[in-house]
mmCIF file of C-alpha atoms and ligand atoms in Angstrom:
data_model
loop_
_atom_site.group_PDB
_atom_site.id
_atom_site.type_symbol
_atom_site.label_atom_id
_atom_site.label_comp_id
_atom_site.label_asym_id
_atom_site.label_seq_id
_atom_site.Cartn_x
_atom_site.Cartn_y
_atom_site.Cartn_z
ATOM 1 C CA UNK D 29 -6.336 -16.199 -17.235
ATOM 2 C CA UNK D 30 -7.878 -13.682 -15.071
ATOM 3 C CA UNK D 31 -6.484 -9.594 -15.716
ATOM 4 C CA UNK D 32 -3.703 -8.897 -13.047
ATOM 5 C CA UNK D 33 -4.463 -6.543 -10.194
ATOM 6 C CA UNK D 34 -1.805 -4.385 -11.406
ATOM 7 C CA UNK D 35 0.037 -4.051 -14.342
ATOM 8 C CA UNK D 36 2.679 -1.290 -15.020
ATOM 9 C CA UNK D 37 4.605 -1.271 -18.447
ATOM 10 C CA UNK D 38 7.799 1.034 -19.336
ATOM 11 C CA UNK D 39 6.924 3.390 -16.210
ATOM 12 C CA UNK D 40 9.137 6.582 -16.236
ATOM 13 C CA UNK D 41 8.979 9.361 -13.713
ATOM 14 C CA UNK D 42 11.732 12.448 -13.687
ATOM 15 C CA UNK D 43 11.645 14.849 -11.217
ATOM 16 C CA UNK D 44 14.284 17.450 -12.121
ATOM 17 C CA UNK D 45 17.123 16.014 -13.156
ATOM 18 C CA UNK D 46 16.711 13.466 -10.693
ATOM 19 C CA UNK D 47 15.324 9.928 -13.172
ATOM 20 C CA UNK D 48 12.705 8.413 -10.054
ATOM 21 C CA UNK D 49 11.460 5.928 -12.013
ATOM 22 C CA UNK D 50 13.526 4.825 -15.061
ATOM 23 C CA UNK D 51 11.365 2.002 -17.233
ATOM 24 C CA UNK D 52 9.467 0.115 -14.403
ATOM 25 C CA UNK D 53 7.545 -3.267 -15.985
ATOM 26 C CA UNK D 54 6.005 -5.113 -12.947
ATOM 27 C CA UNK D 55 2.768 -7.420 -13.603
ATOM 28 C CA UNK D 56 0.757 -8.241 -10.174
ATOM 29 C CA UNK D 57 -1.198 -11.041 -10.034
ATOM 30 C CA UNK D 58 -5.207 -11.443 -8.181
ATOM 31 C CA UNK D 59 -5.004 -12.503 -4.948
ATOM 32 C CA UNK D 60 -1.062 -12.432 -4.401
ATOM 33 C CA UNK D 61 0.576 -11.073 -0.992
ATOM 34 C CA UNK D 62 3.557 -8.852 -3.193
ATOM 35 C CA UNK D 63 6.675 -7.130 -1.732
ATOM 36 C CA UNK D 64 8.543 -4.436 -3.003
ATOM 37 C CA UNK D 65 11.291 -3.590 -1.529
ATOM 38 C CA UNK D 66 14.158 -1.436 -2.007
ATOM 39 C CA UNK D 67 16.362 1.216 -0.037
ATOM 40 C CA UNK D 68 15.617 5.168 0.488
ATOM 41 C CA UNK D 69 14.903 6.568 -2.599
ATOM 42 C CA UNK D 70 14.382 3.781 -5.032
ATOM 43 C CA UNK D 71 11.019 4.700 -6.057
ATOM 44 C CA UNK D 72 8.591 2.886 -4.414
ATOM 45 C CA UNK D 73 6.481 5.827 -3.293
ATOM 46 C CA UNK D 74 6.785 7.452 -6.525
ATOM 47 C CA UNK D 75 5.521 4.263 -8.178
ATOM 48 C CA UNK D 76 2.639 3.679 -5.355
ATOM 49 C CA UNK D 77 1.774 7.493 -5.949
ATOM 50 C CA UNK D 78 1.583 7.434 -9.514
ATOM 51 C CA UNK D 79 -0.669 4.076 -9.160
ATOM 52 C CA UNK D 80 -2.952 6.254 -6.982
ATOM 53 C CA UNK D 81 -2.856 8.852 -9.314
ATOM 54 C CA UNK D 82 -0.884 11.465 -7.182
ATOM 55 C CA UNK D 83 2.058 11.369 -9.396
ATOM 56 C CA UNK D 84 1.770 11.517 -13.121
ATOM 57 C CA UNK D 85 3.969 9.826 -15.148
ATOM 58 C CA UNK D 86 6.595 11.203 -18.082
ATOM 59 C CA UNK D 87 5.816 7.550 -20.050
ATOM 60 C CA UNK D 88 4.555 4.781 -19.671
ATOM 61 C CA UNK D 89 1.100 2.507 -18.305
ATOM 62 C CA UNK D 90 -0.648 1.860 -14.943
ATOM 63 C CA UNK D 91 -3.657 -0.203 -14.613
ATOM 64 C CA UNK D 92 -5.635 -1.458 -11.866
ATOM 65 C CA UNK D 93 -8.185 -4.446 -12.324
ATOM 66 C CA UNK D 94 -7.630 -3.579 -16.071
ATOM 67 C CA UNK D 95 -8.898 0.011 -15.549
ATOM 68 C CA UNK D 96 -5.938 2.882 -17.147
ATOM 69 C CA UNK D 97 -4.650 5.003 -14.161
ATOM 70 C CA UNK D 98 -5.098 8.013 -16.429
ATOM 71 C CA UNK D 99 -8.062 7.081 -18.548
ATOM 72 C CA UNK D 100 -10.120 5.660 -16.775
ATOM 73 C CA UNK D 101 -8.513 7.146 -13.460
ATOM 74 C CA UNK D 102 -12.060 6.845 -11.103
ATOM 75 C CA UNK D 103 -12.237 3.346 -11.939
ATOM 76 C CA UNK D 104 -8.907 2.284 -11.470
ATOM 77 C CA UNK D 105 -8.580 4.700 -8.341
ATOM 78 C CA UNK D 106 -12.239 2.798 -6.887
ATOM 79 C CA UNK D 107 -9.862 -0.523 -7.495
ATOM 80 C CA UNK D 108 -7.545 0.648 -5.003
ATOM 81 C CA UNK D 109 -7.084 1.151 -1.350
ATOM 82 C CA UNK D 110 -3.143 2.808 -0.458
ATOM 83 C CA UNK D 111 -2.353 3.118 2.892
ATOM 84 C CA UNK D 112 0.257 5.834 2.461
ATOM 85 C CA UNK D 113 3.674 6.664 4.529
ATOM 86 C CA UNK D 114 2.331 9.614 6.021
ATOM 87 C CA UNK D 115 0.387 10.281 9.238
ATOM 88 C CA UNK D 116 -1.726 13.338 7.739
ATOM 89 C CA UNK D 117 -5.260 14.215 8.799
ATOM 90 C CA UNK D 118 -7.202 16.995 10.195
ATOM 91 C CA UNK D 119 -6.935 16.584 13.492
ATOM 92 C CA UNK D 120 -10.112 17.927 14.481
ATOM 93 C CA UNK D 121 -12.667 15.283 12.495
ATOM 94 C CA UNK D 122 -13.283 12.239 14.581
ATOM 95 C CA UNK D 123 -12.319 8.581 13.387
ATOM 96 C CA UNK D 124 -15.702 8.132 12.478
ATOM 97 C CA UNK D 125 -16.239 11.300 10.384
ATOM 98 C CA UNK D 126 -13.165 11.180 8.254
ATOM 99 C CA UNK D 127 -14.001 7.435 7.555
ATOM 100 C CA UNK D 128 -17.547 9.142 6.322
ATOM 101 C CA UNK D 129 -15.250 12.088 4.491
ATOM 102 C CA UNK D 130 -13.807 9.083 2.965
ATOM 103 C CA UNK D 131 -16.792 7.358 1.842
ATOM 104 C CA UNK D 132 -17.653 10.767 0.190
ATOM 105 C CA UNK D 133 -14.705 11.147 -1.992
ATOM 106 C CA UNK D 134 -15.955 7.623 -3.578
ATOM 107 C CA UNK D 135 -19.703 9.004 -3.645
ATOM 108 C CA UNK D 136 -20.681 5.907 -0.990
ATOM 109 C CA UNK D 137 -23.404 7.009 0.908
ATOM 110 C CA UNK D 138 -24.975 5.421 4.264
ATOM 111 C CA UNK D 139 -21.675 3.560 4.583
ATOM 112 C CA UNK D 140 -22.324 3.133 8.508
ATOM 113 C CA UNK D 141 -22.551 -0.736 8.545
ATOM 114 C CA UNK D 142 -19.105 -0.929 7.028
ATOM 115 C CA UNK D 143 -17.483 1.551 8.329
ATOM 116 C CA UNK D 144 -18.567 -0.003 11.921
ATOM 117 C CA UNK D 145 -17.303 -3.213 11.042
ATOM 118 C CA UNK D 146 -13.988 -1.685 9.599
ATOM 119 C CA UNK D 147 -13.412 -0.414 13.120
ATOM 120 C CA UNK D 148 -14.487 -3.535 15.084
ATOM 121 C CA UNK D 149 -11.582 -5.652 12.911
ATOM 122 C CA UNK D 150 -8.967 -2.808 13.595
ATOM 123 C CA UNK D 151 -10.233 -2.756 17.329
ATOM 124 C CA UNK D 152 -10.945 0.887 16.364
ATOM 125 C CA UNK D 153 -14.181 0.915 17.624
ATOM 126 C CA UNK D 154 -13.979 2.637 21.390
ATOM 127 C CA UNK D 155 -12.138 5.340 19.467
ATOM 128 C CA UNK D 156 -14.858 6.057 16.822
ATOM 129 C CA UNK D 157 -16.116 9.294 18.311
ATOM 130 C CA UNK D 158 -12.568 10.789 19.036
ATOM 131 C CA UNK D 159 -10.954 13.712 17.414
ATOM 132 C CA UNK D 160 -7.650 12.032 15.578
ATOM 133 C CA UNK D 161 -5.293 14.664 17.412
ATOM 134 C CA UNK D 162 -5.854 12.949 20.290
ATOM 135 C CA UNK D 163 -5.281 9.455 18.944
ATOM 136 C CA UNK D 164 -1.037 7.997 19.351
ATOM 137 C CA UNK D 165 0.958 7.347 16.298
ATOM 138 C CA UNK D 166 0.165 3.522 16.117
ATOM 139 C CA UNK D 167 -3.806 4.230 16.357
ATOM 140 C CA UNK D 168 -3.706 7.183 13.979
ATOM 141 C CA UNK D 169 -2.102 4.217 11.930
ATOM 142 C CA UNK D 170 -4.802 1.773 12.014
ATOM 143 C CA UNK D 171 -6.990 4.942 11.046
ATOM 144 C CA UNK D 172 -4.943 5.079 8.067
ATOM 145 C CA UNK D 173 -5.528 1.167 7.229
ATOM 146 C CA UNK D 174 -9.363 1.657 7.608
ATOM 147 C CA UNK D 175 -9.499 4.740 5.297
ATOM 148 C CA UNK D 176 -7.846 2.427 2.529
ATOM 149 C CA UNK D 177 -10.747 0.076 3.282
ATOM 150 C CA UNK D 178 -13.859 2.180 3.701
ATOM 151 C CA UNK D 179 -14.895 1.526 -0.813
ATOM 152 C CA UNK D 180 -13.966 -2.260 -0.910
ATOM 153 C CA UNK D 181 -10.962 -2.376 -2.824
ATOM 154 C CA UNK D 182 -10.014 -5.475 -4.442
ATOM 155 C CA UNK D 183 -6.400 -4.539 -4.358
ATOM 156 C CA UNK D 184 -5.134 -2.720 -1.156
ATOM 157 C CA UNK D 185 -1.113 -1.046 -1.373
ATOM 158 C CA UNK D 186 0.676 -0.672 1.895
ATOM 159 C CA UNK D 187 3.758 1.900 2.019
ATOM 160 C CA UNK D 188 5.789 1.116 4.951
ATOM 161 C CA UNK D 189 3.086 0.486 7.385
ATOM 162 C CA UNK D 190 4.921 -0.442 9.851
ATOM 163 C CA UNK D 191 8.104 1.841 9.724
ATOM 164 C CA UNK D 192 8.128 3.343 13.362
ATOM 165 C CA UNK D 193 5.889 1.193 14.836
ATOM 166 C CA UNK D 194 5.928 -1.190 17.818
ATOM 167 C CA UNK D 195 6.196 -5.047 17.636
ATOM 168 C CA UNK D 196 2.812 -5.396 19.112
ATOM 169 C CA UNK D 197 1.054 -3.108 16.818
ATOM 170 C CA UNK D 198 3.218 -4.503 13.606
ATOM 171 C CA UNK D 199 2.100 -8.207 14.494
ATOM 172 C CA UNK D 200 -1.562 -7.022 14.687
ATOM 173 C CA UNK D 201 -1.161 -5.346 11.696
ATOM 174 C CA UNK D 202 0.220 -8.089 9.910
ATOM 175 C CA UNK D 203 -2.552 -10.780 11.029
ATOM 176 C CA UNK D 204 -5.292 -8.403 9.795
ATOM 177 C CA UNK D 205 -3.358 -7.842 6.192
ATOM 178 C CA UNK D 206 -3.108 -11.582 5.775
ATOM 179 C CA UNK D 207 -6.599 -11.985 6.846
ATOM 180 C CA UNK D 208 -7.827 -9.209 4.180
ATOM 181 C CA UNK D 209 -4.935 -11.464 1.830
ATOM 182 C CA UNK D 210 -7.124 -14.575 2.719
ATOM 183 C CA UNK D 211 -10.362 -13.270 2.022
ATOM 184 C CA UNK D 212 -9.384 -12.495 -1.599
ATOM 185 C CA UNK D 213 -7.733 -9.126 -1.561
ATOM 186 C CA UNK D 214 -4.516 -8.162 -3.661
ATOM 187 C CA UNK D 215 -2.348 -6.857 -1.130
ATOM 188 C CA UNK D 216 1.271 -5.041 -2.404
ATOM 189 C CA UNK D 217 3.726 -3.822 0.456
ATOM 190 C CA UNK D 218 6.589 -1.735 0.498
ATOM 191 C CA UNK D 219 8.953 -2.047 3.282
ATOM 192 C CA UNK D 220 12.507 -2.026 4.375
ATOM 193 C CA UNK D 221 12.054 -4.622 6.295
ATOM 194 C CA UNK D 222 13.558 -8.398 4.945
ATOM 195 C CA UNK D 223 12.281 -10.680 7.548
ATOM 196 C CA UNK D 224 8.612 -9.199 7.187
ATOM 197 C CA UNK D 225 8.833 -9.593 2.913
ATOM 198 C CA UNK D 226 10.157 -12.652 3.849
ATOM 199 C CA UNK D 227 7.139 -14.395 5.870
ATOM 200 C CA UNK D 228 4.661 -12.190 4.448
ATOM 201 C CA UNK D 229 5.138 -12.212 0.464
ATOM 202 C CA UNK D 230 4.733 -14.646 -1.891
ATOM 203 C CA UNK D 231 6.707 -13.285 -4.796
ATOM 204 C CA UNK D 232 9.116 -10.100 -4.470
ATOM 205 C CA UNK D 233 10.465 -7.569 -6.701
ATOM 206 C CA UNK D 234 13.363 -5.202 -6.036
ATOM 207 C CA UNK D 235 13.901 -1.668 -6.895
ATOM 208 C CA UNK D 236 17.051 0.215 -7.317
ATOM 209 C CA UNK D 237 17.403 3.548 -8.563
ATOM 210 C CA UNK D 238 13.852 3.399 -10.399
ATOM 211 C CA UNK D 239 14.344 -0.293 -11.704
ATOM 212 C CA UNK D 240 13.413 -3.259 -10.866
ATOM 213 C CA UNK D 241 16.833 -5.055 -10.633
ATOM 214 C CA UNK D 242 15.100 -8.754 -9.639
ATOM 215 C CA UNK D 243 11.725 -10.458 -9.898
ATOM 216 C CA UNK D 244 11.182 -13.268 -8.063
ATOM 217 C CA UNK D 245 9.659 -15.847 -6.008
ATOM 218 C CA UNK D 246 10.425 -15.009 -2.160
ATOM 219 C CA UNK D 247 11.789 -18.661 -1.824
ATOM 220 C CA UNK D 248 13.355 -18.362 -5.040
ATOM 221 C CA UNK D 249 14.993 -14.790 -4.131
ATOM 222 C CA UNK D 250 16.424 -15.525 -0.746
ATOM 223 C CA UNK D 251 18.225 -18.268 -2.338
ATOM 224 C CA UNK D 252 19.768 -16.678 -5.314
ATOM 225 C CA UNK D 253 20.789 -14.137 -2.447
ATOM 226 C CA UNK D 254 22.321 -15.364 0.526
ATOM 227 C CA UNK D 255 19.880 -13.383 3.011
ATOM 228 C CA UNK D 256 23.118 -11.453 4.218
ATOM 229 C CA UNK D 257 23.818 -10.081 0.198
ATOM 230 C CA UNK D 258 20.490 -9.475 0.006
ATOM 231 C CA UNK D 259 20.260 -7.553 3.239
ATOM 232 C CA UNK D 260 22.984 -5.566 1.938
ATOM 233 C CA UNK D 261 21.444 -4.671 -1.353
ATOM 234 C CA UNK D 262 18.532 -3.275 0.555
ATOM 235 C CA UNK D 263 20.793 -0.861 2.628
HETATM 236 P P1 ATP E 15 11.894 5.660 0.941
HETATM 237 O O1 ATP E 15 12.099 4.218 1.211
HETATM 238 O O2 ATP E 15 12.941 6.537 1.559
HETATM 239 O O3 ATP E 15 10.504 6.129 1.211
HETATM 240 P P2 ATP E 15 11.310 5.406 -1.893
HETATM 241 O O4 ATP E 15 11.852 4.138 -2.465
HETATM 242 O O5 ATP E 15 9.876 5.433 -1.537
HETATM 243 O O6 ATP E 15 12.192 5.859 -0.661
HETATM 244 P P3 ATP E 15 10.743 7.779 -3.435
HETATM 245 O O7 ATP E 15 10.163 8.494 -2.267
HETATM 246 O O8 ATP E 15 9.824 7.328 -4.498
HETATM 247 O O9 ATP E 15 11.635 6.538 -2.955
HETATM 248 O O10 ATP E 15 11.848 8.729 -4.067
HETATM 249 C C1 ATP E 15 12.567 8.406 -5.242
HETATM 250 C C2 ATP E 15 13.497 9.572 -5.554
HETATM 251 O O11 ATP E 15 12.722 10.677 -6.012
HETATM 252 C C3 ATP E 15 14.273 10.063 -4.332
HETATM 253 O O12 ATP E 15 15.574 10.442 -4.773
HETATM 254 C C4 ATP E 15 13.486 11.278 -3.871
HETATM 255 O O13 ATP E 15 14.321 12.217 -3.244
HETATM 256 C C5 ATP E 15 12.931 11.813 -5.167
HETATM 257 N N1 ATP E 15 11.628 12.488 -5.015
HETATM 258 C C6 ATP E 15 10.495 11.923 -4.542
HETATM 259 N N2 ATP E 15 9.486 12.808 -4.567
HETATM 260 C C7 ATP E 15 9.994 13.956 -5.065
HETATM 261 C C8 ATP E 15 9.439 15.254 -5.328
HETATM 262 N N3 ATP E 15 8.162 15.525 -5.107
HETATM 263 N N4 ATP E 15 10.273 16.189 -5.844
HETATM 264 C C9 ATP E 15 11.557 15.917 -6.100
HETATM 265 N N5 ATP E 15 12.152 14.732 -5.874
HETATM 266 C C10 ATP E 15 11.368 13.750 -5.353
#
């Protein structure tokens, strides 16, 4: 059996007095299309964060591909593409320079090739030369997506991509994910958002309060839960 994409074992994180994370134990498998979902403040960013390395953890493992998150933190980092929450850039690089920027951090030189064809799938590419203050909120998004993309992660984590964004953009969005899902790539997504977990994931886990409080199959899940409980829980 192949190593999973992601495996995270007895994962605490305290901010304060405030327990984020409170014994997370989540294995990811290659290739799966993974939801986690939960309401405001259950820990998903803190748990995407510390998989990125933002956030250290008080206990626990993270690994990525196999590689330790603190160990062996610029392999497992290299294995990862995270599209964060956040809108933040400098607004005065172009698309096209923070994608090189980008490129840098992973020491990937000459990247040109891919970074073209990164914007050509997001439909990115007429706004390659412009500065990303003058970019709207759903193009500054796709920015984001292509940023995650620019060292050829394997596994690729989505925080609320589409929170905020139009139904137009968000079906886009979701075609290309699946596509990068079809072509081999890990992809794990947080969202609020039932009905997208529910025609997008194969397998589900939900968070509560810095657990994971079920682990299933999406088919599997919606039945144990009529979709209205479920609903609820996430609320
Ligand atoms: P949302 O869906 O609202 O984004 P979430 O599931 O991503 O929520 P987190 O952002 O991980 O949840 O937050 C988990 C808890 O930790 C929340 O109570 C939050 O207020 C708290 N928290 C997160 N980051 C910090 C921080 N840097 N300092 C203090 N508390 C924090």
């Amino acid at each position: 059996m192949s190593i999973p994409a992601i495996r995270i074992a007895a994962l605490t994180k305290r901010y304060g007095a405030l327990q984020a994370l409170a014994g997370v134990d989540l294995e990811i498998h290659q290739g799966e299309f993974f939801g986690l979902l939960g309401p405001n403040g259950a820990g998903k960013t803190t748990l995407i964060s510390a998989l990125a390395g933002l956030v250290r953890p008080d206990g626990g493992t993270l690994e990525v591909m196999g590689y330790d998150v603190v160990s062996a933190y610029r392999k497992a980092r290299r294995a990862l593409g995270v599209v964060p929450q956040e809108l933040v850039f400098d607004p005065f690089f172009s698309v096209r320079e923070l994608l090189r920027i980008q490129s840098g951090y992973f020491g990937i030189r000459g990247n040109d090739d891919w970074i073209d064809e990164i914007l050509a799938s997001l439909d990115l590419t007429a706004k390659a030369g412009v500065n990303m203050r003058a970019l709207s909120g759903g193009m500054k998004r796709r920015v984001l997506v292509a940023q995650a993309l620019v060292h050829r992660p394997p596994v690729i984590v989505l925080d609320e991509p589409t929170a905020g964004v139009d139904v137009e953009l968000r079906q886009g969005l979701w075609a290309f994910v699946r596509k990068l899902n079809r072509d081999g790539h890990t992809i794990v997504l947080t969202t609020h958002y039932l009905e997208e977990a529910e025609t997008l994931c194969g397998r589900i886990a939900m968070l509560k309060a810095g657990r994971v409080v079920a682990l299933d199959s999406t088919a599997n899940l919606l039945q144990r839960f009529a979709t209205h409980s479920l609903r609820v829980r996430l609320e």
